[in-house]
Short mmCIF file of C-alpha atoms and ligand atoms in Angstrom, two decimals:
data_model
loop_
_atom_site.label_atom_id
_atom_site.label_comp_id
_atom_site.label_asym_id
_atom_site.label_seq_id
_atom_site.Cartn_x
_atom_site.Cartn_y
_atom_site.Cartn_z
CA UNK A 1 7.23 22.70 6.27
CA UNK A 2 6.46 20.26 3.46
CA UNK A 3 2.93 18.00 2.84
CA UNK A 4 2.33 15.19 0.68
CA UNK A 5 0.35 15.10 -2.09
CA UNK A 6 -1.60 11.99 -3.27
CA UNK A 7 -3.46 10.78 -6.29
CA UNK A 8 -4.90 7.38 -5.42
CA UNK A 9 -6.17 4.21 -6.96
CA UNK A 10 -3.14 2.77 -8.59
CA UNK A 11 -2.03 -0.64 -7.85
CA UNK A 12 1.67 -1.05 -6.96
CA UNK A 13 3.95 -2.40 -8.74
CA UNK A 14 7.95 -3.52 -8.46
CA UNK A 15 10.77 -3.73 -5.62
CA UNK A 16 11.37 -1.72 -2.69
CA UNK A 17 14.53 -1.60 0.16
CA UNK A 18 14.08 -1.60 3.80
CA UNK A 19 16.18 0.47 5.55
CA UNK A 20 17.69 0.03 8.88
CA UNK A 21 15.38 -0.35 11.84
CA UNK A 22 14.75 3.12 13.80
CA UNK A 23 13.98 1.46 16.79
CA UNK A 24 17.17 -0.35 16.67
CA UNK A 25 19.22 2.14 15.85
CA UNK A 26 18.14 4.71 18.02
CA UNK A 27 19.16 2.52 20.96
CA UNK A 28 22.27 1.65 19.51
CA UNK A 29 23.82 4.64 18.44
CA UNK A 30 23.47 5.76 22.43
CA UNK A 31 24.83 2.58 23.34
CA UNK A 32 28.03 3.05 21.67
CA UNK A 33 29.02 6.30 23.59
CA UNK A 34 29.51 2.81 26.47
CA UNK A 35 32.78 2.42 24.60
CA UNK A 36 35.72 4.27 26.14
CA UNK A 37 37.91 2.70 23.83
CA UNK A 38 37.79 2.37 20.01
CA UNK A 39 35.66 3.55 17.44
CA UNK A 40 32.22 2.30 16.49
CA UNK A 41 31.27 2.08 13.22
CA UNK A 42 27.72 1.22 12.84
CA UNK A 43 26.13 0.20 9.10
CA UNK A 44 22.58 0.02 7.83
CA UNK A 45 21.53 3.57 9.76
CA UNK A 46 17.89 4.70 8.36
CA UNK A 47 18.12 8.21 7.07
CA UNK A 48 14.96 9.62 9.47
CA UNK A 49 14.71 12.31 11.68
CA UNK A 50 14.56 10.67 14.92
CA UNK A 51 18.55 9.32 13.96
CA UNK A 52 19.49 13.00 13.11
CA UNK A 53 18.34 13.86 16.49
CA UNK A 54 20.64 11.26 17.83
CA UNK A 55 23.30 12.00 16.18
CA UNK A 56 23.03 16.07 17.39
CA UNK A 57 22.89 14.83 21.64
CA UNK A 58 25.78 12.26 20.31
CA UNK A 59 27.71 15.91 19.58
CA UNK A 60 26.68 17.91 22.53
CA UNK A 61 28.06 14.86 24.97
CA UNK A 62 31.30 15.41 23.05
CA UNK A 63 31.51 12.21 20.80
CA UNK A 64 32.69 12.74 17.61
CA UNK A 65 30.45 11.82 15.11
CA UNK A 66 31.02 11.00 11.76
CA UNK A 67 28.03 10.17 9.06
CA UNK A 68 28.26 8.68 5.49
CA UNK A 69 25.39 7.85 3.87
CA UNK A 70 23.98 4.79 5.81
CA UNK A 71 26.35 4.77 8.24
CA UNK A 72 27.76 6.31 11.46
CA UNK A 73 31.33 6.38 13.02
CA UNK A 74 31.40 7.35 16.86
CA UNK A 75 34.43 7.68 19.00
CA UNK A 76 32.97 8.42 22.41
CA UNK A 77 36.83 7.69 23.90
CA UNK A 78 36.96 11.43 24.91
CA UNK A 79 33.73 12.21 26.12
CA UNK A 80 32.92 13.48 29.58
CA UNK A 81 29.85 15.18 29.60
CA UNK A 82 26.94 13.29 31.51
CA UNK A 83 24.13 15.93 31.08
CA UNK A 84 22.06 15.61 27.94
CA UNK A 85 19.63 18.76 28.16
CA UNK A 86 19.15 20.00 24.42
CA UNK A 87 16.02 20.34 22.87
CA UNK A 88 16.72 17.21 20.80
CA UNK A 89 16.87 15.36 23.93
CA UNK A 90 13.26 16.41 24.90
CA UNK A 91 11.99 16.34 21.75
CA UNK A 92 12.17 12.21 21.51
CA UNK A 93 11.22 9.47 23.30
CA UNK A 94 14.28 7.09 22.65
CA UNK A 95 16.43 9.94 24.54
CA UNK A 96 15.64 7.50 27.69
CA UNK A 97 18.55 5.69 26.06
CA UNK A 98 20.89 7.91 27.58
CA UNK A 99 20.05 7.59 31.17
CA UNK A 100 21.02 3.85 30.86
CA UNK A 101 24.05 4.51 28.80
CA UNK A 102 25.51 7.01 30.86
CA UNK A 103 24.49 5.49 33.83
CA UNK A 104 26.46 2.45 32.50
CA UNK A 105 29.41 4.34 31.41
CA UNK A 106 30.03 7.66 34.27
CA UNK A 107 27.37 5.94 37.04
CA UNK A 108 25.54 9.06 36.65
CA UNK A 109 23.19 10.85 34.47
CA UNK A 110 21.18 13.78 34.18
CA UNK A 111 18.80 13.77 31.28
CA UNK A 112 15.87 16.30 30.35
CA UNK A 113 12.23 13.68 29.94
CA UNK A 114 11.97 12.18 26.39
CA UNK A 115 8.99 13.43 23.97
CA UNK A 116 7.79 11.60 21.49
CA UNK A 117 4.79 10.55 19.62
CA UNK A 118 1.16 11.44 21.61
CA UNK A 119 -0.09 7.94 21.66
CA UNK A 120 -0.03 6.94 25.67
CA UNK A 121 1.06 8.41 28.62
CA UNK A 122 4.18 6.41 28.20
CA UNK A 123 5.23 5.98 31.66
CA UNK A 124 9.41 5.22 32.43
CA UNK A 125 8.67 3.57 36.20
CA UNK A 126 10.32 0.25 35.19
CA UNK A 127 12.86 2.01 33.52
CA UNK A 128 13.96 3.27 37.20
CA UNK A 129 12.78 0.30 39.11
CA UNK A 130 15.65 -1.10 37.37
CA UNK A 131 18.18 1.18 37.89
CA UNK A 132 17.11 1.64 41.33
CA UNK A 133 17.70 -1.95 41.74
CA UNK A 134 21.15 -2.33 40.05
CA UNK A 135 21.79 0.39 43.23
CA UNK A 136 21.02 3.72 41.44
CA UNK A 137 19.62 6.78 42.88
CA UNK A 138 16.91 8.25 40.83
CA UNK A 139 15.20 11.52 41.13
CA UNK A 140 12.98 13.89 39.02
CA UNK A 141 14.05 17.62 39.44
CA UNK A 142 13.01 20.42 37.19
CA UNK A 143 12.29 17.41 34.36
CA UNK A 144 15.07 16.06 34.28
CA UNK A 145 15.97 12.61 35.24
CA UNK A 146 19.33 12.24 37.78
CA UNK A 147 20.43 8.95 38.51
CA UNK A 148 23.54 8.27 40.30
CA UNK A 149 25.54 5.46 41.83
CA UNK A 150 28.37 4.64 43.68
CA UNK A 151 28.45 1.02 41.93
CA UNK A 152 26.18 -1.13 39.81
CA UNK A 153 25.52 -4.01 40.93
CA UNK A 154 23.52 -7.44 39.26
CA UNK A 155 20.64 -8.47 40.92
CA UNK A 156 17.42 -9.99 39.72
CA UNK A 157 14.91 -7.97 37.96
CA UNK A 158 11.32 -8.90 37.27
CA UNK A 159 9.73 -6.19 34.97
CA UNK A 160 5.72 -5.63 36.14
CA UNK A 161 4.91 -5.09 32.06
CA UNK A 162 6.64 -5.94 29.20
CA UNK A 163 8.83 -2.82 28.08
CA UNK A 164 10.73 -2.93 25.25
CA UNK A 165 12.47 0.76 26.61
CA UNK A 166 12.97 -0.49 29.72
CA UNK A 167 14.37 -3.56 28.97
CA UNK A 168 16.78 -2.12 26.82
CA UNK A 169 17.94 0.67 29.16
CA UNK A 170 18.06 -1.47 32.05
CA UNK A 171 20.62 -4.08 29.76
CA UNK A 172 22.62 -1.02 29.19
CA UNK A 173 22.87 -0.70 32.92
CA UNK A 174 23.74 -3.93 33.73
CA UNK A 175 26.38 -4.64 31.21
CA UNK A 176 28.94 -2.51 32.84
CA UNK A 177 28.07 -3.50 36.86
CA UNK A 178 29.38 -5.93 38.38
CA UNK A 179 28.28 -9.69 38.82
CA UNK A 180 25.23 -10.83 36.97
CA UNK A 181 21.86 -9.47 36.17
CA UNK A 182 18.69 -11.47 35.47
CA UNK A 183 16.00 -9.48 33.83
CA UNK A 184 12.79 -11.11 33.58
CA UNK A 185 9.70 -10.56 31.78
CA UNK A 186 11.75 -8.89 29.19
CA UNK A 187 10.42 -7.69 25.81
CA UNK A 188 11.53 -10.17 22.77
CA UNK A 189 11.18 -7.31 20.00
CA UNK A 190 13.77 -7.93 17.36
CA UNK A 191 15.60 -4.49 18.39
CA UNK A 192 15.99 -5.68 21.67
CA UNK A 193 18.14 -8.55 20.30
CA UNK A 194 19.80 -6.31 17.81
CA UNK A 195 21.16 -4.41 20.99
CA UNK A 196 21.82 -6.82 22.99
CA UNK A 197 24.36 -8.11 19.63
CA UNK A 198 25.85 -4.70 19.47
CA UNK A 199 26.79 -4.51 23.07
CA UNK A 200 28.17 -7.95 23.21
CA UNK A 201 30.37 -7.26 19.69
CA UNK A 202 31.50 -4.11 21.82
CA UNK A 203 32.44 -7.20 24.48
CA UNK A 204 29.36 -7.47 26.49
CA UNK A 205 28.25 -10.68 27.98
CA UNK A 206 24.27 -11.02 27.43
CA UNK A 207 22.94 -14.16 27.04
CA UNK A 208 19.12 -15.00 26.30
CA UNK A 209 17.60 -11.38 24.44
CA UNK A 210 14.97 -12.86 22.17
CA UNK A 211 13.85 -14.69 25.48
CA UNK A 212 11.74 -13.93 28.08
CA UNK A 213 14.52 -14.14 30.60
CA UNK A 214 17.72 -12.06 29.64
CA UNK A 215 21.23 -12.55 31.03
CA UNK A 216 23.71 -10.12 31.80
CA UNK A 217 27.38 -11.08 33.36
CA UNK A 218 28.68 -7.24 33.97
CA UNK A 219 32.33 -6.43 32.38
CA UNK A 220 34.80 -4.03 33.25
CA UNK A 221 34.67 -1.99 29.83
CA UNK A 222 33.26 -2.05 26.25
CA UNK A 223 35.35 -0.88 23.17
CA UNK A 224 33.98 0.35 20.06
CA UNK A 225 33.33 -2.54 17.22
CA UNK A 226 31.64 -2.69 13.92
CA UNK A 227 27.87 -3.75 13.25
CA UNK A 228 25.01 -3.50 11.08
CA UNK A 229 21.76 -2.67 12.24
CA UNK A 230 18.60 -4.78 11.67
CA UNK A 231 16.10 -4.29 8.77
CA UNK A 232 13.13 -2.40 9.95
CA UNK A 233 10.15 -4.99 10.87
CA UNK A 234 7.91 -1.71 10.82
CA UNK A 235 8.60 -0.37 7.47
CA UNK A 236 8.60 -3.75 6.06
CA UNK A 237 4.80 -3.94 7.24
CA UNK A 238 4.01 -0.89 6.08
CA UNK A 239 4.73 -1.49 2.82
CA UNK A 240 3.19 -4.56 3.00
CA UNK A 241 -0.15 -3.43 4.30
CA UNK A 242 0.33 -1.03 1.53
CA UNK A 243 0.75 -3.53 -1.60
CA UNK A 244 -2.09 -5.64 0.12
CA UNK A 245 -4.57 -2.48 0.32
CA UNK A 246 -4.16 -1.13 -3.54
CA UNK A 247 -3.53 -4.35 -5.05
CA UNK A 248 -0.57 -5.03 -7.03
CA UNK A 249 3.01 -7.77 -6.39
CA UNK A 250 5.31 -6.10 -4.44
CA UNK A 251 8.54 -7.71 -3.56
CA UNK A 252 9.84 -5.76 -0.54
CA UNK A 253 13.62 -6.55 0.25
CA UNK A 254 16.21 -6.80 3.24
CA UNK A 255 13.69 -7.80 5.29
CA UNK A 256 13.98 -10.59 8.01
CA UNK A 257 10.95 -12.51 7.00
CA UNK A 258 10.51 -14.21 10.39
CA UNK A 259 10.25 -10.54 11.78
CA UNK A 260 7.48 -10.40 10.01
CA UNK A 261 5.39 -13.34 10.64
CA UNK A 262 2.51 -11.84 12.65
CA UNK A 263 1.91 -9.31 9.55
CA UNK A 264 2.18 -11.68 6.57
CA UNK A 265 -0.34 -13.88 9.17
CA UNK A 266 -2.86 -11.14 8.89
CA UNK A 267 -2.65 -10.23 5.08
CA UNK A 268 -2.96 -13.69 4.28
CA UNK A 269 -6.08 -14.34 6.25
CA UNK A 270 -7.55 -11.02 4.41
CA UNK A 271 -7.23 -12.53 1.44
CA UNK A 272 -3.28 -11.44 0.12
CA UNK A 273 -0.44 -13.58 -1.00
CA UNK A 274 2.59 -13.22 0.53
CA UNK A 275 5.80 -15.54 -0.20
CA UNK A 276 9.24 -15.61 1.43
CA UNK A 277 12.31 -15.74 -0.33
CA UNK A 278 15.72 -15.64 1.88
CA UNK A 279 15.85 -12.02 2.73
CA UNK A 280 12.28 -10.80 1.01
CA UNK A 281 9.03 -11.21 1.03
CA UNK A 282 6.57 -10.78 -1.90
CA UNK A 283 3.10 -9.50 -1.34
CA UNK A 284 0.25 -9.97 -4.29
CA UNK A 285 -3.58 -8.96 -3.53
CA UNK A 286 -5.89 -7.91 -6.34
CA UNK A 287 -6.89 -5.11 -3.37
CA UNK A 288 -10.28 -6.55 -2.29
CA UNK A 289 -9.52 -7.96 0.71
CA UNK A 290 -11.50 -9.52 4.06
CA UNK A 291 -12.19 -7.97 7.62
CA UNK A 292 -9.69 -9.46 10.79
CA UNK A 293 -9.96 -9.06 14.18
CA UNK A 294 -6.65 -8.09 15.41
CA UNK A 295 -4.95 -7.56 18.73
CA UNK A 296 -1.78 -5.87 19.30
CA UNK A 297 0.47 -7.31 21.23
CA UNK A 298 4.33 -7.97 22.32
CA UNK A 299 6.18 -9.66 19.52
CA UNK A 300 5.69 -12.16 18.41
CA UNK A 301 1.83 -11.26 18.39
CA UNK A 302 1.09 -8.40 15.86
CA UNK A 303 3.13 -5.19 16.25
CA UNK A 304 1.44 -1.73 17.45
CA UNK A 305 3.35 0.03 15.39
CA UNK A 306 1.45 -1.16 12.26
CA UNK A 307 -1.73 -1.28 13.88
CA UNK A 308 -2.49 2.04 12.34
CA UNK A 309 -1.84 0.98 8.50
CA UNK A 310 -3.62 -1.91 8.80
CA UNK A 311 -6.61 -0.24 10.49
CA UNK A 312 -6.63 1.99 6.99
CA UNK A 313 -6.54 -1.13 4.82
CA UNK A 314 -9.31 -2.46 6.98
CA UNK A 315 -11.56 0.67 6.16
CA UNK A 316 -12.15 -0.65 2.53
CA UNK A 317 -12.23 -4.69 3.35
CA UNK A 318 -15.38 -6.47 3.37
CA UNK A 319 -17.19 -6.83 7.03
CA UNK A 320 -16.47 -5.56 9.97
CA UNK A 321 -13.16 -5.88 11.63
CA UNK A 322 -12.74 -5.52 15.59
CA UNK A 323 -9.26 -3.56 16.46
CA UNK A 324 -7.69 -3.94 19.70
CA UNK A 325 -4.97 -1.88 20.68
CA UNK A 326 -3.42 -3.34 24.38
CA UNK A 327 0.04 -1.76 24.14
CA UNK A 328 -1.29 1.81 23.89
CA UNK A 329 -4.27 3.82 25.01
CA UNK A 330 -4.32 6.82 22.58
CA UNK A 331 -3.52 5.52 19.61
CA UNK A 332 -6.47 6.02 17.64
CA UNK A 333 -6.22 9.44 16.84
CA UNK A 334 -5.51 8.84 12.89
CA UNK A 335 -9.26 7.26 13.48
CA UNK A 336 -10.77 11.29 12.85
CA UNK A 337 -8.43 11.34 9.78
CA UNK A 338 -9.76 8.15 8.15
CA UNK A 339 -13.40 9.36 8.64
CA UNK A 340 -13.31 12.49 6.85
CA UNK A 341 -11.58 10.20 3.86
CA UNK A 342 -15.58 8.36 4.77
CA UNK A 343 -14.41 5.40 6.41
CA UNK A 344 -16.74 3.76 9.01
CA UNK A 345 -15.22 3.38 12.41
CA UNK A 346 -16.05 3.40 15.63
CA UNK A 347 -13.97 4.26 19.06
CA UNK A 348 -14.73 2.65 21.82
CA UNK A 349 -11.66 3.04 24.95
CA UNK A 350 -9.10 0.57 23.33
CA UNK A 351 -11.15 -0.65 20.73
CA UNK A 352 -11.92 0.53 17.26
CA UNK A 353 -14.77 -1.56 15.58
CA UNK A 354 -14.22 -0.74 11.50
CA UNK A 355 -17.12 -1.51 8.90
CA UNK A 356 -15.31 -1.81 5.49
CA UNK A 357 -16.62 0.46 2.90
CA UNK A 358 -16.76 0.52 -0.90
CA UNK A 359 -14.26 3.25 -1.06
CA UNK A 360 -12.18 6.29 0.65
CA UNK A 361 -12.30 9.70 -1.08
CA UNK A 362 -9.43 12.38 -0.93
CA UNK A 363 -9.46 14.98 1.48
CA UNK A 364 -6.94 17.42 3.34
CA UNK A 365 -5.75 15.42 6.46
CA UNK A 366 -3.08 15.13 9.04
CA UNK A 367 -0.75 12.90 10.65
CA UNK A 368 -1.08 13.17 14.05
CA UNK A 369 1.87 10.90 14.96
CA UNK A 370 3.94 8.43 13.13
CA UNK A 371 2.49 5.30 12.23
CA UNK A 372 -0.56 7.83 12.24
CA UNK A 373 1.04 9.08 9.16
CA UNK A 374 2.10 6.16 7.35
CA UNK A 375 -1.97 4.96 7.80
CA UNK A 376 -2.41 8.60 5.82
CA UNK A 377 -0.35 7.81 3.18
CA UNK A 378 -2.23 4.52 2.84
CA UNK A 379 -4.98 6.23 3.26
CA UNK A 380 -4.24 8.72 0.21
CA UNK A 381 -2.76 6.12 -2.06
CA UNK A 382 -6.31 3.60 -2.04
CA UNK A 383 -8.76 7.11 -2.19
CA UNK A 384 -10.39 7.84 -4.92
CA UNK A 385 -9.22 11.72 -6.07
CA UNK A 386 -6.45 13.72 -4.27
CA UNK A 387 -5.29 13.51 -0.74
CA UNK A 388 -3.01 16.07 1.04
CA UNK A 389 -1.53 14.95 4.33
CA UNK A 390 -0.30 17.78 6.50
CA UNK A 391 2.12 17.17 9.68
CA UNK A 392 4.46 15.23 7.98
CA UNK A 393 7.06 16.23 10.12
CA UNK A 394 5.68 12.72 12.37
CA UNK A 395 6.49 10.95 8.92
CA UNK A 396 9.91 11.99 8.39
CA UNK A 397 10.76 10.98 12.28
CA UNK A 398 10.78 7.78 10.89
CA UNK A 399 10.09 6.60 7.69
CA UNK A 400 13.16 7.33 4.88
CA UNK A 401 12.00 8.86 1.83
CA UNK A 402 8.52 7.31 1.87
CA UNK A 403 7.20 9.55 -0.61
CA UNK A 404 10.83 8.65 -3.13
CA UNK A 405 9.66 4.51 -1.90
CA UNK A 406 6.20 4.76 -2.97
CA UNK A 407 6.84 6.35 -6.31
CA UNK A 408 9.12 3.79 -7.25
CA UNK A 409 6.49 1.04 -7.03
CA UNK A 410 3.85 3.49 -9.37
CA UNK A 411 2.28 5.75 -6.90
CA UNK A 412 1.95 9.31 -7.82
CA UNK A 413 2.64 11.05 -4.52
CA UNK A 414 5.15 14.25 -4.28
CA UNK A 415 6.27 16.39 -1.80
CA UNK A 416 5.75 19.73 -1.51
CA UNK A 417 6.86 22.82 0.33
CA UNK A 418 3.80 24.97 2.37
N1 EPU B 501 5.18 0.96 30.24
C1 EPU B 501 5.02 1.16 31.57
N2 EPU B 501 6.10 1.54 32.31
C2 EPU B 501 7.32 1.71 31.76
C3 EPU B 501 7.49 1.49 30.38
C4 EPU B 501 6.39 1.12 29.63
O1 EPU B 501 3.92 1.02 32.11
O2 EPU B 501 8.26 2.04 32.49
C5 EPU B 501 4.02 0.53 29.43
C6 EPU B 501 3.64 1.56 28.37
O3 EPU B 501 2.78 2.54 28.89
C7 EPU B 501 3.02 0.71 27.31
C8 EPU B 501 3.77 -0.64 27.42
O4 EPU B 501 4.39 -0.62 28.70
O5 EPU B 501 1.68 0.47 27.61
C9 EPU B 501 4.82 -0.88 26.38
O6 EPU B 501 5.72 0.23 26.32
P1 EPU B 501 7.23 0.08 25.85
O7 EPU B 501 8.09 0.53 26.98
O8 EPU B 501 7.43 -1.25 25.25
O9 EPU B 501 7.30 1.20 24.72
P2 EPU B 501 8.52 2.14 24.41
O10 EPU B 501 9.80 1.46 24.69
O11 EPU B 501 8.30 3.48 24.99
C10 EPU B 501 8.88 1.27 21.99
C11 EPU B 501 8.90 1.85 20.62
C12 EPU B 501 7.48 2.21 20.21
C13 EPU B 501 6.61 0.94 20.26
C14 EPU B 501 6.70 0.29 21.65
C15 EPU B 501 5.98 -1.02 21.73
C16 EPU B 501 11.04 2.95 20.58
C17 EPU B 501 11.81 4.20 20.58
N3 EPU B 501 9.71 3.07 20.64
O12 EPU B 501 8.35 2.27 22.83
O13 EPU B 501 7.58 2.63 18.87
O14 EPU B 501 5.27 1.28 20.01
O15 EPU B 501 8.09 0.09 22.00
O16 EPU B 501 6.48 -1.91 20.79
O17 EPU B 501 11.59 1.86 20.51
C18 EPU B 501 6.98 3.82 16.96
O18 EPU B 501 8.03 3.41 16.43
O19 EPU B 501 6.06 4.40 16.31
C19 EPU B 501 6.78 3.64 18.39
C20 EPU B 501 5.90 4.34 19.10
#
């Protein structure tokens, strides 16, 4: 087990690449085992733990896998096996991908119920409303889901929330059934786009993902193609909240800077600078920044997924600042974290009121989940004296060499084994 070590209080300086999106990629990657002819080669693959994992229930189905670098080759042509039931499978959330791509592919699945971070209860009951309704059976036994079907067929879906999992899965149902699917109420993340451009390079017909209404005209098969995944709209923030929260110019590249409108919208009402340029985005703040009120929401409002940075950065900004998290209902457990660092914040259900003070100080800490982590590291990095983040694990699942990232722009953060 490793833990980060940080010395804080140094503005950040310089150039940093985004890597692939995980929440892309770990949708695509078991989307290509739809092919049953042709290889996939897929580009721009973040180096995380959550793609490793992947990669390993990729092998036990009986694709071959192939990995260089950033990128992954998978020939799923010979693959029969429509059980996934390693502890991979359980051990991640994105494993739902699976049901809908075997479902799609063999019209029957049996797969073990994802994991993943402890922020929600995280529900999949649109995930199988729309299978059910494409003509699926679906049954819990011994937790595992089983879904089976004579046929798929299209039909019209309206989704009761906004799911960016179930939207996906349920477009990786529909693309192989036959006739058309409407799915409406869809989620408009840019990964939900990115897949639906993978499946139709594989020779899918989806029309409308980025919409709220997505169209899917079923095909007979898919065959393996080449693609390049997204840049990661998370990351991205992250290290924006990061150069707006210690001060410095940061010029953060292979971004989509429309991905990250919501974001830069925030940072610049706190008091930052931040300036597109093609595919980057420049952040400047002299690190005293003002309190927001912000809501998380679907994209294109402001992303969950960096609600937990930005809460950090808003520890130290002037005023109070009114967080509301409406996508899920536990994730303010970083909040215990942040307040033995002395921050001032308050829980209250789904809201976290934050009164900005002077300064954080170093202490031993954990991340408790993901994005919990990267609000840590922020955390650590605008402290005065040394901060040691334990359960880094969470960080690894998804963020590529953040400590190798950081360092590069001047902060003095290492890794080291326990
Ligand atoms: N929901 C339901 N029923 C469902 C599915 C979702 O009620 O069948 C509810 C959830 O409880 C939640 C809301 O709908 O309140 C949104 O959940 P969504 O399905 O969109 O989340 P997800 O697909 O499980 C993905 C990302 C999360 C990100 C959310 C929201 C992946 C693998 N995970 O989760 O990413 O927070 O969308 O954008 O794509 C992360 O990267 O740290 C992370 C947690």
């Amino acid at each position: 087990m490793d833990k980060l070590i940080v010395k804080g209080k140094k503005p950040l300086h310089g150039n940093v690449e985004i890597s692939g999106a995980k929440n892309a990629a770990v949708a695509i990657l078991p989307a290509a085992i739809m092919a049953n002819k042709g290889i996939s080669n897929i580009e721009n693959i973040p180096e995380i733990e959550d793609v490793h994992c992947i990669e390993r229930i990729l092998k036990s189905l009986g694709c071959r896998v192939k990995k260089q670098k950033n990128s992954i080759t998978i020939d799923s042509t010979a693959m029969n096996n429509f059980v996934a039931d390693t502890d991979d499978v359980r051990k991640m959330r994105a494993s739902y991908y699976f049901i809908g791509a075997l479902l799609s592919r063999f019209k029957k699945a049996r797969v073990e119920l994802p994991g993943g971070c402890p922020i929600g209860v995280r529900p999949i009951d649109q995930h199988i409303k729309g299978f059910e309704a494409l003509g699926a059976e679906v049954s819990i036994e011994h937790g595992a889901v089983i879904v089976k079907a004579n046929k798929l067929i299209g039909t019209n879906i309206f989704f009761d929330v906004v799911s960016v999992g179930a939207t996906i899965n349920v477009m990786l149902a529909a693309t192989l059934a036959e006739g058309v699917t409407v799915l409406e109420n869809v989620a408009k993340e840019p990964h939900v786009v990115d897949v639906a451009n993978f499946l139709n390079s594989m020779g899918a017909d989806i029309k409308g993902a980025g919409t709220d209404i997505i169209r899917v005209k079923g095909v007979k098969e898919l065959k393996g193609c080449s693609y390049s995944v997204i840049p990661d709209q998370i990351e991205a923030g992250t290290y924006m909240i990061a150069t707006a929260a210690c001060g410095g110019q940061v010029t953060i590249n292979n971004v989509i800077p429309k991905h990250l409108e919501s974001i830069s919208a925030k940072l610049i009402e706190m008091g930052a600078t931040v300036i597109e340029n093609g595919d980057s985005v420049t952040v400047k703040s002299n690190g005293k920044l003002k309190s927001v009120n912000v809501k998380t929401l679907p994209y294109p409002g402001f992303p969950t997924d960096v609600q937990q940075p930005m809460s950090t950065t808003l520890c130290v900004s002037k005023g109070r600042s009114i967080i509301n998290e409406s996508i899920w209902e536990n994730r303010f457990k970083h909040v215990d974290e942040l307040k033995k660092m002395g921050a001032h914040i308050k829980v209250e259900g789904r809201t976290a009121i934050v009164d900005g003070v002077d300064k954080l100080t170093g202490a031993v800490v954990k991340a408790t989940d993901l994005r919990a982590g990267a609000a840590m590291v922020i955390a650590g990095l605008i402290a005065e004296g040394t901060t040691e983040i334990l359960g880094i694990e969470h960080i690894d699942r998804g963020y590529p060499h953040i400590e190798n990232k950081f360092k590069c722009l001047g902060a003095d953060i290492k890794r080291v084994r326990i």
